[in-house]
Coordinates of C-alpha atoms in Angstrom, one line a residue:
X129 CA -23.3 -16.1 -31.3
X130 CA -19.8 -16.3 -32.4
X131 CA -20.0 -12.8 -34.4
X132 CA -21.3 -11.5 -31.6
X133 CA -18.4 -12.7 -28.9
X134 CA -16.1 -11.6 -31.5
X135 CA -17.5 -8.0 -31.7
X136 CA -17.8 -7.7 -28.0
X137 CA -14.1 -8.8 -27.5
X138 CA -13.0 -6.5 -30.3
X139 CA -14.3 -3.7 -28.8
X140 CA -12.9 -4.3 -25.2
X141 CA -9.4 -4.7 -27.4
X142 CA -9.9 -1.3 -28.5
X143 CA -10.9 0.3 -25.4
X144 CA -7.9 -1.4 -23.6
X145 CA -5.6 0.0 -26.6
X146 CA -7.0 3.5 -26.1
X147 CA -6.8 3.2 -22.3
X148 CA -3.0 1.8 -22.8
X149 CA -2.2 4.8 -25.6
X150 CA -3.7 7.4 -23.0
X151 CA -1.2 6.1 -19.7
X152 CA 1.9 6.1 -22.3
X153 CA 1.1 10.3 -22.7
X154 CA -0.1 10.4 -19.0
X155 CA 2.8 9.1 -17.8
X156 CA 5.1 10.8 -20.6
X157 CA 3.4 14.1 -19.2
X158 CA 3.6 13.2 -15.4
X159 CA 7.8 12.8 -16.1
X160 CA 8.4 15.8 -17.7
X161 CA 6.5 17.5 -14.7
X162 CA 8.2 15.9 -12.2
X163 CA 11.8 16.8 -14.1
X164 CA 10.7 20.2 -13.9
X165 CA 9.9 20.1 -10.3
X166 CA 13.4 18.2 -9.8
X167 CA 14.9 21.1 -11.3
X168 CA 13.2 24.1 -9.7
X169 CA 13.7 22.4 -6.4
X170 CA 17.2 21.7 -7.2
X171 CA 18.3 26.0 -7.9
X172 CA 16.0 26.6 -4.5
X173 CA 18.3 24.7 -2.4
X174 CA 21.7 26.4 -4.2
X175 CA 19.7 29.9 -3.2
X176 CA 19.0 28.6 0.2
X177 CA 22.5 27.7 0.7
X178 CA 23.7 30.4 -0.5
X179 CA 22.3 33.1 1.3
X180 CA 23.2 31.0 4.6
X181 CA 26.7 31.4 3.8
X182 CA 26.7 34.9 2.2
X183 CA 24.9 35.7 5.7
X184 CA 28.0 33.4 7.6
X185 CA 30.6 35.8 5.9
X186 CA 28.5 39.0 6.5
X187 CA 28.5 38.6 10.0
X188 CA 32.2 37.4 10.0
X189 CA 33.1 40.6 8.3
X190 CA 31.9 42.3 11.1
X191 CA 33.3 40.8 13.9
X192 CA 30.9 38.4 14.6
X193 CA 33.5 35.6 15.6
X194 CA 35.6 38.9 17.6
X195 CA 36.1 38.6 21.1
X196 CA 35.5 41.5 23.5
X197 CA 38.1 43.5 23.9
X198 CA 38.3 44.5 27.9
X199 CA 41.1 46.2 29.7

């Protein structure tokens, strides 16, 4: 009976080290995704940006901010 118990608790042990070893590369995995993400998201809002003032001074340029002339 005791063999037994022992057996049944050594395999639980190992499926619980397996399930433990397979989170530590899940989660190892999910970070380097998620720095990835950080980082595309990161030069997306610099572009964004950007363009809005690139598009600020283009219309500045042009005499966007002018004021009618009238005579």
């Amino acid at each position: 009976m005791s063999e037994e118990r022992f057996g049944s608790m050594e395999a639980r042990l190992g499926a619980l080290e397996t399930r433990v070893a397979v989170d530590d590369v899940h989660r190892s995995n999910v970070e380097k995704r998620l720095s990835a993400i950080e980082d595309t998201l990161k030069w997306l809002v610099r572009l964004v940006i950007g363009a809005l003032l690139l598009g600020v001074l283009a219309y500045m340029i042009r005499g966007g901010l002018s004021l009618p002339v009238t005579t």
